[in-house]
PDB file of C-alpha atoms in Angstrom:
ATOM      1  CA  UNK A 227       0.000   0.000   0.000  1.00 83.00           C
ATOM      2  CA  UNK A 228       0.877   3.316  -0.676  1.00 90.00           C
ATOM      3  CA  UNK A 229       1.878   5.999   2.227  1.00 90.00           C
ATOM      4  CA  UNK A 230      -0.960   8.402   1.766  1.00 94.00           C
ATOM      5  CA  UNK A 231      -0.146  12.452   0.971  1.00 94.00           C
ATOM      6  CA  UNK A 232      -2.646  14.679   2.281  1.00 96.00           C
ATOM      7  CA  UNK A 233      -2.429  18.718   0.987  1.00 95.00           C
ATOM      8  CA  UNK A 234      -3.948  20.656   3.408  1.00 96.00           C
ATOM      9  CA  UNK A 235      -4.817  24.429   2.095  1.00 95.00           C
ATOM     10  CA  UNK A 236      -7.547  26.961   2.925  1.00 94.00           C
ATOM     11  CA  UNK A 237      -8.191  29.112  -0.506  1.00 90.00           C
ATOM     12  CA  UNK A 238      -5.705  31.727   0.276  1.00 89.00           C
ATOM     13  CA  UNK A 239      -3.718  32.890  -2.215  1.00 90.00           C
ATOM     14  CA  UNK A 240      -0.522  31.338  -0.918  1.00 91.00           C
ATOM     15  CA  UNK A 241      -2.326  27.944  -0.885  1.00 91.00           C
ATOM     16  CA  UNK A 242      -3.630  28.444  -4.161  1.00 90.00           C
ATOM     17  CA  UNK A 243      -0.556  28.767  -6.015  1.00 89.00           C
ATOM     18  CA  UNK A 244       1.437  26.128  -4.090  1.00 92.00           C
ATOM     19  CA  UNK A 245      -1.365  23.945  -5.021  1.00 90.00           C
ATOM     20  CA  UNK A 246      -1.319  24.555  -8.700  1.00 87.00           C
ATOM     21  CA  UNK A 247       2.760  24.059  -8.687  1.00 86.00           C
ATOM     22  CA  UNK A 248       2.852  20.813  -6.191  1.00 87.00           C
ATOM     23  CA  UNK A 249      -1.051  19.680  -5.623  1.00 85.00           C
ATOM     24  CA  UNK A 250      -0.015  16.851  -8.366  1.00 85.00           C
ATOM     25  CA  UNK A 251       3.868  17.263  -8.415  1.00 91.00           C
ATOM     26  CA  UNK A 252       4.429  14.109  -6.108  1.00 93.00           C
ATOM     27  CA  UNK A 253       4.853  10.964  -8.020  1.00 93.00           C
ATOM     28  CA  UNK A 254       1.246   8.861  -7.809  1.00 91.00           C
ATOM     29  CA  UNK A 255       3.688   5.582  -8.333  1.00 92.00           C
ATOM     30  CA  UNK A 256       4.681   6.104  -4.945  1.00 91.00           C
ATOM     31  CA  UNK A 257       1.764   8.068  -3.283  1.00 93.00           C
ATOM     32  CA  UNK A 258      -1.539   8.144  -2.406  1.00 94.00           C
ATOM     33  CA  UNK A 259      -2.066  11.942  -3.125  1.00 94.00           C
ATOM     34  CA  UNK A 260      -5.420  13.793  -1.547  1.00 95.00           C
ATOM     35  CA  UNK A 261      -6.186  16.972  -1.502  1.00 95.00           C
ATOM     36  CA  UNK A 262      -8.272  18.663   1.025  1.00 96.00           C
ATOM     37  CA  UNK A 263      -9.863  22.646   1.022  1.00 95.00           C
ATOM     38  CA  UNK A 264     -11.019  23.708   4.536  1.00 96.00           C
ATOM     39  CA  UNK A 265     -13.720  25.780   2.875  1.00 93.00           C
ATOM     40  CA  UNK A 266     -15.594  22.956   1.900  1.00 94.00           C
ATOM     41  CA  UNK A 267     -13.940  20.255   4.607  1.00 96.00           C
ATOM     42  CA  UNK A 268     -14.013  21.985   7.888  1.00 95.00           C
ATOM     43  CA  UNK A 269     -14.272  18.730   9.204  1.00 96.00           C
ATOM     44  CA  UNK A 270     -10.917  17.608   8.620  1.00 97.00           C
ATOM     45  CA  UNK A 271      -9.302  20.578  10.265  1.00 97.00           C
ATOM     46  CA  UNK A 272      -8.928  18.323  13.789  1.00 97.00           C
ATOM     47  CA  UNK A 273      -6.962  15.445  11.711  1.00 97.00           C
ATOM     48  CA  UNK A 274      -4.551  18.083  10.300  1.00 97.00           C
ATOM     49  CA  UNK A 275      -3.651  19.638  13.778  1.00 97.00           C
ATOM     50  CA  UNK A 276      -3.249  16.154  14.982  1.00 97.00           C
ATOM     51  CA  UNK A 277      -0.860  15.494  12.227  1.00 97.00           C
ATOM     52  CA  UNK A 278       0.829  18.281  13.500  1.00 97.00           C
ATOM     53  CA  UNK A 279      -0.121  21.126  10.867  1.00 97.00           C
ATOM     54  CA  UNK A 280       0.894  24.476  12.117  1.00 97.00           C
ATOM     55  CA  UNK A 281      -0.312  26.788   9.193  1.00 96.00           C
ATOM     56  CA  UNK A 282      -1.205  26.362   5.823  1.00 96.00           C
ATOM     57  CA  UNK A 283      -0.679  25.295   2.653  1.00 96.00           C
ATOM     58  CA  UNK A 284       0.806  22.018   4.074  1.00 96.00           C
ATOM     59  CA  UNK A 285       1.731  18.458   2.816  1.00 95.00           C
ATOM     60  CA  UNK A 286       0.883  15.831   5.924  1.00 96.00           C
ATOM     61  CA  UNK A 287       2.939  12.523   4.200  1.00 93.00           C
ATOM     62  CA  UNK A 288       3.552   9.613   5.974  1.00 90.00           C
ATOM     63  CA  UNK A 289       1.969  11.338   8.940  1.00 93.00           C
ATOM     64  CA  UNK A 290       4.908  13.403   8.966  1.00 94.00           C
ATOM     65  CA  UNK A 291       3.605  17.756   8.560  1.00 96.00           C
ATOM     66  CA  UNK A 292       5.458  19.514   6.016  1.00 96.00           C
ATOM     67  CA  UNK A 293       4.759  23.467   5.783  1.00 97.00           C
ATOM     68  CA  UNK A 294       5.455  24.818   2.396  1.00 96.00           C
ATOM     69  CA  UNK A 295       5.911  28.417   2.796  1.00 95.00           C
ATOM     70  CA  UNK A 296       3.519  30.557   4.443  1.00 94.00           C
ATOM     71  CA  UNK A 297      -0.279  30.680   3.379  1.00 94.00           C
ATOM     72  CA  UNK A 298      -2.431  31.263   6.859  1.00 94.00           C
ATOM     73  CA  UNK A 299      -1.702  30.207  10.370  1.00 95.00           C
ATOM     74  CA  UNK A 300      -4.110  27.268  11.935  1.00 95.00           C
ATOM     75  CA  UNK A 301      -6.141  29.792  13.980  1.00 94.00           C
ATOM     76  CA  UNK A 302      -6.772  31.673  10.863  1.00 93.00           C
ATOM     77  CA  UNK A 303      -8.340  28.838   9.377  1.00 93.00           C
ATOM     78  CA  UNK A 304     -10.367  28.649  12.300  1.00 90.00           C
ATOM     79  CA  UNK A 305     -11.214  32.180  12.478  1.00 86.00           C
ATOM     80  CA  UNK A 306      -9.613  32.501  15.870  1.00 67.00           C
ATOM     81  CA  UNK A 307      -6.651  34.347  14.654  1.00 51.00           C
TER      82      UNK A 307
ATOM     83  CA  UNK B 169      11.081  19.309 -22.115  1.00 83.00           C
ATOM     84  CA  UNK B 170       9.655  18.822 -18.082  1.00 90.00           C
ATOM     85  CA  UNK B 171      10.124  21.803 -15.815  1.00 90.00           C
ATOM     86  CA  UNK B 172      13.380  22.079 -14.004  1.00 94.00           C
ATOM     87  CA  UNK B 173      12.640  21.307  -9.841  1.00 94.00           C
ATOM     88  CA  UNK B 174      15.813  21.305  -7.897  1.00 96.00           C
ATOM     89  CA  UNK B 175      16.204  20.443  -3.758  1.00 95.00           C
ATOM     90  CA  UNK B 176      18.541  22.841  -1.860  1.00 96.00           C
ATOM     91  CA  UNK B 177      19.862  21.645   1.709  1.00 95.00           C
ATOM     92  CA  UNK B 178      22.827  22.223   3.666  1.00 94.00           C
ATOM     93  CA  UNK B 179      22.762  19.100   5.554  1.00 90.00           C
ATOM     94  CA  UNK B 180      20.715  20.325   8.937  1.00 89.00           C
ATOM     95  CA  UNK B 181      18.303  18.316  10.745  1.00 90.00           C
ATOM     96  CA  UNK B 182      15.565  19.678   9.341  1.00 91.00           C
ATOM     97  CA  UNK B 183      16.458  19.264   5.766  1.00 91.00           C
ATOM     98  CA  UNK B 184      18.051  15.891   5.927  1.00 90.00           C
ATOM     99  CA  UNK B 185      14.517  14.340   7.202  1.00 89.00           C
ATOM    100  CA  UNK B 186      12.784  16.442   4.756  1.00 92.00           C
ATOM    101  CA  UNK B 187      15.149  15.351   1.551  1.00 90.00           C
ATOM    102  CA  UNK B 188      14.511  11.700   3.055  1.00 87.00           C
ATOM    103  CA  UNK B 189      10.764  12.454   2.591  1.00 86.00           C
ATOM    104  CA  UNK B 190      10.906  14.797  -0.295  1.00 87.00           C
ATOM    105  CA  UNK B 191      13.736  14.655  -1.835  1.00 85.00           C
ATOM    106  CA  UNK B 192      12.735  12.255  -4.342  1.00 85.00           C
ATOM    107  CA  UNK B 193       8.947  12.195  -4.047  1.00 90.00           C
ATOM    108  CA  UNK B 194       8.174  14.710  -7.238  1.00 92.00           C
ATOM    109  CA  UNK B 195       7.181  12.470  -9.824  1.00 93.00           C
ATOM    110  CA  UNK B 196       9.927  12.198 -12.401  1.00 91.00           C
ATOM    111  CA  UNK B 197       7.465  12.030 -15.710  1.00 92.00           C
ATOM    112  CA  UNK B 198       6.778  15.626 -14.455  1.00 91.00           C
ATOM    113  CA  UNK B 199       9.523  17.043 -13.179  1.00 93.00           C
ATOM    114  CA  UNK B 200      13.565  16.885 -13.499  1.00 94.00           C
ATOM    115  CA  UNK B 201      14.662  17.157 -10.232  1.00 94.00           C
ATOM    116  CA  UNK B 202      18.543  17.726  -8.944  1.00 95.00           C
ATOM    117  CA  UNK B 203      19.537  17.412  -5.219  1.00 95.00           C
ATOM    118  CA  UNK B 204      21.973  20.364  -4.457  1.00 96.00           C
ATOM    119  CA  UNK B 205      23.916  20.148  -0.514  1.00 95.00           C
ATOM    120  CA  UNK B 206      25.104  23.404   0.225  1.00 96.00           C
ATOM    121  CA  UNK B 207      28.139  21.893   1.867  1.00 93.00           C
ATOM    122  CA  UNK B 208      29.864  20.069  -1.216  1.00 95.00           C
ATOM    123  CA  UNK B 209      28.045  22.847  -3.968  1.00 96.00           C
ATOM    124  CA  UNK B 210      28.596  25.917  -2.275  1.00 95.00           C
ATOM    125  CA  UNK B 211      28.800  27.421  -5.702  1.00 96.00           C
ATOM    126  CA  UNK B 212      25.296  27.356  -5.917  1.00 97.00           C
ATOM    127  CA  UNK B 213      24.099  28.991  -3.386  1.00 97.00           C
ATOM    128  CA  UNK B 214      24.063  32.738  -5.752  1.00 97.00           C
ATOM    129  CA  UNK B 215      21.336  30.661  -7.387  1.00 97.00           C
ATOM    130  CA  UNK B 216      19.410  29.876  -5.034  1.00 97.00           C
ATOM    131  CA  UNK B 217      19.057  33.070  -3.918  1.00 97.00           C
ATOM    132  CA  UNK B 218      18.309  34.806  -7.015  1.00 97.00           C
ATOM    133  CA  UNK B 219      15.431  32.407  -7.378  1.00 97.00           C
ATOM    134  CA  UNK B 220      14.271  33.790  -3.764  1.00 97.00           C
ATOM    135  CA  UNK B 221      15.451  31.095  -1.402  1.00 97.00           C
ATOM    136  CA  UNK B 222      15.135  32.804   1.901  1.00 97.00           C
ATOM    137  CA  UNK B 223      15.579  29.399   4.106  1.00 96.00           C
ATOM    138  CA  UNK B 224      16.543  25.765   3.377  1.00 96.00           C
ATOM    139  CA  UNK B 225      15.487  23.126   2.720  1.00 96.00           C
ATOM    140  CA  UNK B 226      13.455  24.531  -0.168  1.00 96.00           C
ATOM    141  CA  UNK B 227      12.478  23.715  -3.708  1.00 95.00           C
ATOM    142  CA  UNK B 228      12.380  25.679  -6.949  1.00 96.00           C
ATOM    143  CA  UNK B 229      10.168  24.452  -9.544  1.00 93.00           C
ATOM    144  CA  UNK B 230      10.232  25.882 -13.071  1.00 90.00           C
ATOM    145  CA  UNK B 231      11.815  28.896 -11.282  1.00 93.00           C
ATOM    146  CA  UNK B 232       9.264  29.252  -8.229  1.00 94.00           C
ATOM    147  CA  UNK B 233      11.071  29.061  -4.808  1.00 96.00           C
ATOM    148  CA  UNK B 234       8.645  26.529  -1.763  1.00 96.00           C
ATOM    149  CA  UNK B 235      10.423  26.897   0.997  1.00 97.00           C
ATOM    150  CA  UNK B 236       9.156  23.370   3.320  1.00 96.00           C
ATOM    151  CA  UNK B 237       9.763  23.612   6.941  1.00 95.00           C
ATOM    152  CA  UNK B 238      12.833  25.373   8.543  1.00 94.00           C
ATOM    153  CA  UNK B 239      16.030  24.363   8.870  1.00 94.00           C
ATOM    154  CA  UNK B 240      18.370  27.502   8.241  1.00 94.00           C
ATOM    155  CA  UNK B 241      18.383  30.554   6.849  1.00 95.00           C
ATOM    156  CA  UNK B 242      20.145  31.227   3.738  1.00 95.00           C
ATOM    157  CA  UNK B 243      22.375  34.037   6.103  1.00 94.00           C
ATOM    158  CA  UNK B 244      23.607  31.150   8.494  1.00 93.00           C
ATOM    159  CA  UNK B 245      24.034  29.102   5.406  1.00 93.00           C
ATOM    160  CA  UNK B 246      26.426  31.621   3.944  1.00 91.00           C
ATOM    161  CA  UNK B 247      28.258  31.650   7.858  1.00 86.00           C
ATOM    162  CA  UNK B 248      27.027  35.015   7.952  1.00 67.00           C
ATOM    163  CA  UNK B 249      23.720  34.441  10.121  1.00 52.00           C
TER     164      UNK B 249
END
């Protein structure tokens, strides 16, 4: 089975264009790429910060958070920054 | 010909376990991606930084810097930080 790759990003603008350069960049051979909006999947916030996702845009791989520059903060994205 | 995506590090912590991760995860039908180590191509480093590396480790991709994480800033890189 593959290790799963879950991009994390909110609509900001940051987010946006990290997403169109590395939303698909990582190989599919290898993982199991998802990608999820907090606009429309507020629910998966609580996994994220459990994965250890500080701010956003953010690849969780491997259960292991990756931050890939700086989109919004984690309490931004739930409106209690 | 597929975009250029190169992976600068300088051997810290942080980018070691991110390269392990990352490193090689683009997916090569897309992308042709080099693996540059500060410490043994310090020659590149002027490159880097005109792309707009502020930190390592960090990718550029078809001439856009993503810096992931933080491991050190390009200033401490240079011994200068």
């Amino acid at each position: 089975m593959k290790p799963k790759a879950t991009f994390y990003h909110a609509g900001c603008s940051v987010c946006v264009s990290v997403e169109q350069a590395l939303g698909q960049a990582l190989d599919p051979a290898r993982y199991d790429v998802e990608i999820v909006d907090f606009n429309t999947a507020p629910d998966r916030i609580a996994e994220a910060e459990a994965a250890g996702v500080q701010s956003v845009p953010a690849y969780v791989i491997d259960g292991q958070p990756f931050h890939i520059n700086f989109g919004a903060s984690m309490a931004a994205v739930k409106g209690v920054g």
